[in-house]
CSV table of C-alpha atoms and ligand atoms in Angstrom, one decimal:
chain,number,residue,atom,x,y,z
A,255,UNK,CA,59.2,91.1,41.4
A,256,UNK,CA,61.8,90.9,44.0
A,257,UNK,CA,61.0,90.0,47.3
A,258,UNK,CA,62.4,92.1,50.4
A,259,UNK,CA,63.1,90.3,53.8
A,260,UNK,CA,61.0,91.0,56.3
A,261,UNK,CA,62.1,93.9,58.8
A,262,UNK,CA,63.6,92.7,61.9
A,263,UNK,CA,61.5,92.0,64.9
A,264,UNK,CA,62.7,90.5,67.8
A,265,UNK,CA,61.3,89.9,71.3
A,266,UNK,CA,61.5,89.4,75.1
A,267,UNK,CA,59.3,87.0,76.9
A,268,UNK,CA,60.0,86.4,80.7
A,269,UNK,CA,58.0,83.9,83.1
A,270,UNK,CA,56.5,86.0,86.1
A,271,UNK,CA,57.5,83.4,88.2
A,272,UNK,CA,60.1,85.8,89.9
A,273,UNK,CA,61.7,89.0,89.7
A,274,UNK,CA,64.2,89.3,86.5
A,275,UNK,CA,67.7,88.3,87.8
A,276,UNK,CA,71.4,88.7,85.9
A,277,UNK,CA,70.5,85.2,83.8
A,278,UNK,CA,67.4,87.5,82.2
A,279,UNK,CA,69.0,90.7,81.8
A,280,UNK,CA,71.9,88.7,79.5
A,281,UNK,CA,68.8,87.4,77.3
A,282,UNK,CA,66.6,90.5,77.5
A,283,UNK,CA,70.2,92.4,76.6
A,284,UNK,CA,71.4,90.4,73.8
A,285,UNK,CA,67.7,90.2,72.1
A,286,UNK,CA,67.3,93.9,72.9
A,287,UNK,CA,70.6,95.5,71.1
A,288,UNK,CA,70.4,92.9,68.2
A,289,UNK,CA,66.8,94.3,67.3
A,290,UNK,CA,68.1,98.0,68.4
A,291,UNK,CA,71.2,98.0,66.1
A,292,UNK,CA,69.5,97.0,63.0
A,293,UNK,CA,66.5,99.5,63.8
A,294,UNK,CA,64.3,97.0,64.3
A,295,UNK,CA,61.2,96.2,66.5
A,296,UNK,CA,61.4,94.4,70.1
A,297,UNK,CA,58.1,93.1,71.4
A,298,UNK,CA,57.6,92.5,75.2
A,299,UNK,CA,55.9,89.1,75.7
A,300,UNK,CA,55.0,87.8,79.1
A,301,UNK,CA,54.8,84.0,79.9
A,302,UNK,CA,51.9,83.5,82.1
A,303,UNK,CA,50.4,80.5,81.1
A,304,UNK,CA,51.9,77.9,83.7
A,305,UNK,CA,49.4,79.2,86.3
A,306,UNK,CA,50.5,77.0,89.6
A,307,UNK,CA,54.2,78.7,89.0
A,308,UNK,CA,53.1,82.5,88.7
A,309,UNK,CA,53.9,84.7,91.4
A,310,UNK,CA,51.7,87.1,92.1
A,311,UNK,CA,53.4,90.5,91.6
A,312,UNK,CA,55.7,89.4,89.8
A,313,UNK,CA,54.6,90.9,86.3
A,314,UNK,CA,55.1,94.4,88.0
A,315,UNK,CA,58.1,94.3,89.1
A,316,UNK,CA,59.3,92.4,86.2
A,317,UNK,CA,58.4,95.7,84.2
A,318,UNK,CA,60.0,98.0,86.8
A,319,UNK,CA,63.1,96.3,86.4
A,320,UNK,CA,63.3,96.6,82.7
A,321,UNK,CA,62.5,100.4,82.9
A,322,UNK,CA,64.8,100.8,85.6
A,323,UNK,CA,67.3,99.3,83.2
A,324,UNK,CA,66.6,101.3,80.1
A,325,UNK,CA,64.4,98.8,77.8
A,326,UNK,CA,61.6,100.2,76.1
A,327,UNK,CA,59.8,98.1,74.1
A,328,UNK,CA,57.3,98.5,71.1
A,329,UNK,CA,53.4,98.3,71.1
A,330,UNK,CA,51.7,96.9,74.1
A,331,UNK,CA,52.7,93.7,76.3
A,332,UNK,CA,51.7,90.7,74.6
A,333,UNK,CA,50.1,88.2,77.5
A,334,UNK,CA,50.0,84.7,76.6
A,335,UNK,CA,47.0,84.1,78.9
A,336,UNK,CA,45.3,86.4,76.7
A,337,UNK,CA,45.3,83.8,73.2
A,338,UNK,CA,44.0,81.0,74.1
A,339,UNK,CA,41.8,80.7,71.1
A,340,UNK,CA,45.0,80.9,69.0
A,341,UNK,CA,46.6,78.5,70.4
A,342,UNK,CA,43.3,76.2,70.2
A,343,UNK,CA,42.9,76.8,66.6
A,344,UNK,CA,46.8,75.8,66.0
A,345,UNK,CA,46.3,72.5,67.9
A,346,UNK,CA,42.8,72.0,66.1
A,347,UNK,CA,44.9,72.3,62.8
A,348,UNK,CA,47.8,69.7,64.1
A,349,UNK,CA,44.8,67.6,65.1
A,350,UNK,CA,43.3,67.5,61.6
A,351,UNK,CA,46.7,66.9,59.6
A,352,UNK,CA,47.3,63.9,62.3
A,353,UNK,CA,50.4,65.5,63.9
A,354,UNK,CA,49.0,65.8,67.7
A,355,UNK,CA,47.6,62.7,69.8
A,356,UNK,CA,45.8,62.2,72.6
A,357,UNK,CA,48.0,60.9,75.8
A,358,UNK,CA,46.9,59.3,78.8
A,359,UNK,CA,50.3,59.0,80.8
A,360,UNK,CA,50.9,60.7,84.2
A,361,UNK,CA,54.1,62.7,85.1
A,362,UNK,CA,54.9,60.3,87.3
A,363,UNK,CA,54.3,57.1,85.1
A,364,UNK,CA,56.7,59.2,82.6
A,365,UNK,CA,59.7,59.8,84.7
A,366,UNK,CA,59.5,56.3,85.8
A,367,UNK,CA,60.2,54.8,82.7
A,368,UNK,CA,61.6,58.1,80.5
A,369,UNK,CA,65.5,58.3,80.2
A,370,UNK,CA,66.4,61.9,81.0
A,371,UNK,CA,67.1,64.5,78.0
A,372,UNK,CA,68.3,67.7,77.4
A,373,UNK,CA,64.9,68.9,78.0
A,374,UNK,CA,63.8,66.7,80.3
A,375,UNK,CA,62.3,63.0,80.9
A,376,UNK,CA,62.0,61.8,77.1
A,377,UNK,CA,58.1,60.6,76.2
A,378,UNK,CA,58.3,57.2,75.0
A,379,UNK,CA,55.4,57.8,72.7
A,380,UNK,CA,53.4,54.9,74.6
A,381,UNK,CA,49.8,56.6,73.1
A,382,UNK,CA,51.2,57.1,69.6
A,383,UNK,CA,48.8,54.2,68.5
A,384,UNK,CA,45.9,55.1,71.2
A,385,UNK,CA,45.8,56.0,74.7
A,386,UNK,CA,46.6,53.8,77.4
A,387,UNK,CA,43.9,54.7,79.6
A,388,UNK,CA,41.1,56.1,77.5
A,389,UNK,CA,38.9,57.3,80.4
A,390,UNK,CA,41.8,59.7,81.9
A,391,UNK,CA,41.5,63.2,80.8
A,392,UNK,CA,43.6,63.5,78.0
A,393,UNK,CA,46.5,65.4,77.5
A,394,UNK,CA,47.9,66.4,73.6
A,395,UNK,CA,51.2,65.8,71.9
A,396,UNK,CA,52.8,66.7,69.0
A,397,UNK,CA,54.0,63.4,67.2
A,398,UNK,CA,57.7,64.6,65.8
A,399,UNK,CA,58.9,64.0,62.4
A,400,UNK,CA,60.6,60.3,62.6
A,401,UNK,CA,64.7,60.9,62.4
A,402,UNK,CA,66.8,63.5,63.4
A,403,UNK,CA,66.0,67.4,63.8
A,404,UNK,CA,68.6,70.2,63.0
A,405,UNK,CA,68.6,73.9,63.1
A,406,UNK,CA,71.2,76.6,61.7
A,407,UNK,CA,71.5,78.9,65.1
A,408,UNK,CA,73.4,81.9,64.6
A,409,UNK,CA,76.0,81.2,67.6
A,410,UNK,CA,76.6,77.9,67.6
A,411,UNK,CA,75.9,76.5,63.5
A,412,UNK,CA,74.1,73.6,62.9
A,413,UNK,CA,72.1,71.7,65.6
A,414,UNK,CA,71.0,68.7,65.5
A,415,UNK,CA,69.3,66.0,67.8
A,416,UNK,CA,67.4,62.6,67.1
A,417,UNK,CA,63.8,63.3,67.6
A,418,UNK,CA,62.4,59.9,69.4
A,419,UNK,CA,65.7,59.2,71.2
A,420,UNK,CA,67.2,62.5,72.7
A,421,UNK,CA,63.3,64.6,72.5
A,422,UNK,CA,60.6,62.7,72.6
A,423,UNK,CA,56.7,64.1,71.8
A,424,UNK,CA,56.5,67.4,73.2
A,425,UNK,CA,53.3,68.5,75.2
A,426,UNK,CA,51.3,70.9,73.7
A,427,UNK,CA,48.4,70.7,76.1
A,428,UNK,CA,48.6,69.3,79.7
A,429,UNK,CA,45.8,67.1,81.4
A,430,UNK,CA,45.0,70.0,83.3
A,431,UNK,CA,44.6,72.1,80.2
A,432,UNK,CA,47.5,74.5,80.9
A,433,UNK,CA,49.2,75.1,76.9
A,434,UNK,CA,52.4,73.9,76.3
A,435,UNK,CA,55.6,75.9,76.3
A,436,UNK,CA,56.6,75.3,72.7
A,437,UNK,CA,53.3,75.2,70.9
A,438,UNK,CA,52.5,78.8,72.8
A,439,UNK,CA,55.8,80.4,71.9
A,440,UNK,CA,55.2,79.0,68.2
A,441,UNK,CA,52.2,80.6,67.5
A,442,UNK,CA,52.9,83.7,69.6
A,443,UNK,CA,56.5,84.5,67.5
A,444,UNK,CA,54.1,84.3,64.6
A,445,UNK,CA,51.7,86.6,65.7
A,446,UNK,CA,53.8,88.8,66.6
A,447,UNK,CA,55.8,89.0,63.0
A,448,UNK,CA,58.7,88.0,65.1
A,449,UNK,CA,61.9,87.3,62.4
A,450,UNK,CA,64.9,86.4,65.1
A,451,UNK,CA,64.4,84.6,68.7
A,452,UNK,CA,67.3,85.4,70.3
A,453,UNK,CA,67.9,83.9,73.8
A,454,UNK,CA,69.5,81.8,76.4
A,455,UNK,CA,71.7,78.6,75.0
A,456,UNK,CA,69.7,76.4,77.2
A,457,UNK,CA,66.7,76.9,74.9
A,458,UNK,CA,68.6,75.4,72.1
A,459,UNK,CA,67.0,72.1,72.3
A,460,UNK,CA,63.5,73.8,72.1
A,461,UNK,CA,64.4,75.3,69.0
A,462,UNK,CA,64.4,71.7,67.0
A,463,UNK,CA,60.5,71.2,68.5
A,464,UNK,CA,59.5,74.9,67.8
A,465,UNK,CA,60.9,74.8,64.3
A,466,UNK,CA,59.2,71.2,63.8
A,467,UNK,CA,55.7,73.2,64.6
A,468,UNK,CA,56.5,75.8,62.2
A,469,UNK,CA,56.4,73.4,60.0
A,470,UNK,CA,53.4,71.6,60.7
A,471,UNK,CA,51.5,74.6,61.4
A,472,UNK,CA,53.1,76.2,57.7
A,473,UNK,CA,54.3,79.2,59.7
A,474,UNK,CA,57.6,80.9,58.4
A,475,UNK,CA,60.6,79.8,59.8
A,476,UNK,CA,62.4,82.1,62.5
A,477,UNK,CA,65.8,83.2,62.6
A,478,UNK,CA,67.4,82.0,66.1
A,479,UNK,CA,70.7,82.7,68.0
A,480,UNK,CA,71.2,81.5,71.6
A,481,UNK,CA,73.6,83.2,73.9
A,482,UNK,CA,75.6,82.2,76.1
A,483,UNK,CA,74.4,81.7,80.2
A,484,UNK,CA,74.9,83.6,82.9
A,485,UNK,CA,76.6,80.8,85.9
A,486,UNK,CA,77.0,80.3,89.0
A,487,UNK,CA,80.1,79.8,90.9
A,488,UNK,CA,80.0,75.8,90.5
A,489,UNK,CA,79.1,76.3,86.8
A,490,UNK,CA,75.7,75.8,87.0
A,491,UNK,CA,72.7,77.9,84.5
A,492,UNK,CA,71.9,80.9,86.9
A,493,UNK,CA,68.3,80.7,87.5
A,494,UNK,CA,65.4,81.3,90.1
A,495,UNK,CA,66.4,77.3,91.1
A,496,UNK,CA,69.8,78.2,91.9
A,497,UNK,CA,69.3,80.7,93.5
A,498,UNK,CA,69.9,84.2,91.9
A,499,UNK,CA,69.0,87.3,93.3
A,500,UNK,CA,66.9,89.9,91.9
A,501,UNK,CA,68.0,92.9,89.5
A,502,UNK,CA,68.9,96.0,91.9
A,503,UNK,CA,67.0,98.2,89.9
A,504,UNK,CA,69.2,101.0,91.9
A,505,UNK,CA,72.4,100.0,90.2
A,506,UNK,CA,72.0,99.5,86.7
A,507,UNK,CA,74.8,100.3,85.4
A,508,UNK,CA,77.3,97.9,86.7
A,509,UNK,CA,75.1,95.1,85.9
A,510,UNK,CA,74.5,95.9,82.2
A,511,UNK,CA,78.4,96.2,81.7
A,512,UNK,CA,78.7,92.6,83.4
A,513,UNK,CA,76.2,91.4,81.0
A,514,UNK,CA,77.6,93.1,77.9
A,515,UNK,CA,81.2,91.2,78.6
A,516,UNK,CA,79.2,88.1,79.6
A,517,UNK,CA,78.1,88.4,75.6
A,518,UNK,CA,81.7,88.9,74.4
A,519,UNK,CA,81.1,92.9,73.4
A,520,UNK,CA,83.7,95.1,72.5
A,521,UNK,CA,84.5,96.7,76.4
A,522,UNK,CA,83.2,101.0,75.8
A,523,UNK,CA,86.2,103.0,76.2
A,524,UNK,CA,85.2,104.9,78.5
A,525,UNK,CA,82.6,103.9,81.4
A,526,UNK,CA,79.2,105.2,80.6
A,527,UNK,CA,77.8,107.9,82.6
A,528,UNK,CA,73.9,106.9,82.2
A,529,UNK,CA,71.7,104.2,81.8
A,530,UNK,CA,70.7,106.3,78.4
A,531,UNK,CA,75.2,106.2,77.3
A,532,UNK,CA,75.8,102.9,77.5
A,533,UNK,CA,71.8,101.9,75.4
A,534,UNK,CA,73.8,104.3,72.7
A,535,UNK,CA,76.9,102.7,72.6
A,536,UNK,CA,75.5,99.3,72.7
A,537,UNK,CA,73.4,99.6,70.0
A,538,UNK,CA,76.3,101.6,68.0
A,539,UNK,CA,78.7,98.5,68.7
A,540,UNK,CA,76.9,95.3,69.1
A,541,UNK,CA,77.8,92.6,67.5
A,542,UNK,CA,76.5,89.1,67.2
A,543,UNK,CA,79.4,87.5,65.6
A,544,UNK,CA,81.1,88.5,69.2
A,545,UNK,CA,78.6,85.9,71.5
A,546,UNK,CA,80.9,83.0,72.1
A,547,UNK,CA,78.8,80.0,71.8
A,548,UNK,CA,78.4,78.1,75.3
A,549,UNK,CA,80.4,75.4,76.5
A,550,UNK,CA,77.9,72.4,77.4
A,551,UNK,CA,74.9,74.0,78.1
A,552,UNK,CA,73.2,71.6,79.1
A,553,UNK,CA,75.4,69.8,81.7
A,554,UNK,CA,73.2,70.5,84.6
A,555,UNK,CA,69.8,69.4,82.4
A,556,UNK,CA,67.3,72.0,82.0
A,557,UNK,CA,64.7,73.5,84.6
A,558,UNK,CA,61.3,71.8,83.4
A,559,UNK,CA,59.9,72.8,80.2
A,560,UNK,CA,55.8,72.0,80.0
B,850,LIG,N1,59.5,82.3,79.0
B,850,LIG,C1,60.6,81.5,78.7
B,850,LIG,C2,61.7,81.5,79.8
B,850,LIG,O1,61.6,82.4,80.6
B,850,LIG,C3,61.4,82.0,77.5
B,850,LIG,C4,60.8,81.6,76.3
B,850,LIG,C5,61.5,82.0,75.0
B,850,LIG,O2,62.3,82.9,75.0
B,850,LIG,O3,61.1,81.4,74.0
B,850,LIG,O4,62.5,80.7,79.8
């Protein structure tokens, strides 16, 4: 029997912690005509799970934006805050095959003592052999595989990082019981059948961890290309931090032709009359061997991942 690859399925999945700004509409772009142009399936997922950063409102608009700018997406909305149990059941299976720990360490006593990383302060692993305060409400971390980590991403080859010296033990449930980021995503991308996680470069680090749970958790391994970041004038990632402004949902077009160049597409011809023109031709000419991989993406660090 021969096996057939899985069709393609790809996805969005914004914070509603503010309006969509250009930054997002590069990633929602770029995932959205790489699942488009091979007919595949693109999955709308919204990441509301860090609940002192949601804004209220901010789901709303978030879809308003992406219908003003011609994304449809298939099935209904996936809601993180919605699968919890999932995500309890996958850290009740890390627990059991002695991958996750209990940790007793504040934020604070963290970044006092961490050396910075790509994705933030790196966890020492001072509970690895036991908390340090066992009457604190614990949080859980994944214990990494010892040694380096590496990744084949579609844009920029292999990837590699050392696990305890440049990561350190990820969260994958904080103190005060919100989930973790990357054990979330990890079980979400499988739920959803998801084959290709295509999104910003300054995810790229999070790819080694999220891969490393794949693993552990025996879920099949993703696909993932990272595109290059939208900037600021001094260089820096655009983002809610530095201050980008919100999508004009009046004036689309202009906005999705900056974003197509910003991926390195081939430039249409001839200017696009609708929102509906330019979806055609982008899914007629997109291209990921086009996406130039990014500079130094991490030069600035990274805005905090849980
Ligand atoms: N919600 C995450 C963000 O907005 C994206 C997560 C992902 O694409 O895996 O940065």
């Amino acid at each position: 029997m021969t096996e057939t690859a899985p069709p393609y399925v790809g996805r969005f999945a914004p914070s509603p912690t503010g309006p969509l700004h250009f930054g997002s509409l590069v990633a929602a772009l770029g995932s959205y005509c790489a699942a488009r142009a091979v007919g595949g399936r693109w999955h709308l997922r919204i990441d509301d799970l860090d609940t002192p950063r949601l804004v209220p409102g901010a789901v709303e608009q978030i879809l308003r934006q992406l219908e003003a700018f011609g994304f449809d997406w298939d099935g209904s909305i996936y809601f993180q805050s919605d699968h919890g149990s999932r995500y309890e059941a996958a850290l009740e299976g890390l627990r059991r095959c002695g991958a996750a720990y209990t940790c007793s360490c504040t934020r604070k006593e963290i970044t006092a003592h961490a050396e910075r990383g790509v994705l933030g302060p790196i966890y020492p692993g001072t509970c690895r052999d036991g908390m340090i305060e066992p009457e604190r409400e614990p949080a859980w971390r994944l214990q990494l595989p010892a040694g380096s980590l590496q990744v084949h991403d579609l844009v920029h080859g292999d990837y590699r990082l050392h696990a305890a010296l440049e990561l350190g033990d990820p969260m994958l449930r904080r103190r005060d019981g919100v989930w973790g980021y990357h054990l979330a995503t990890t079980i979400d991308d499988a739920a959803l059948g998801v084959t290709d996680v295509v999104r910003g470069s300054d995810l790229l680090p999070a790819t080694l961890i999220q891969s490393a749970l794949q693993t552990a958790l025996g879920l099949p391994s993703s696909r993932w290309a990272h595109l290059p970041l939208a900037r600021t004038r001094a260089g820096e990632k655009l983002s809610k931090q530095t201050g980008a402004e919100a999508l004009d949902s009046d004036r689309p077009l202009p906005a999705l032709l900056e974003a197509w160049r910003l991926l390195g597409q081939a430039e249409p011809p001839d200017a696009p009359a609708s929102i509906a023109e330019f979806h055609a031709w982008a899914r007629a000419h997109w291209s990921l061997a086009r996406a130039p991989a990014d500079g130094d993406p991490f030069a600035d660090g990274l805005p905090h991942i849980a």
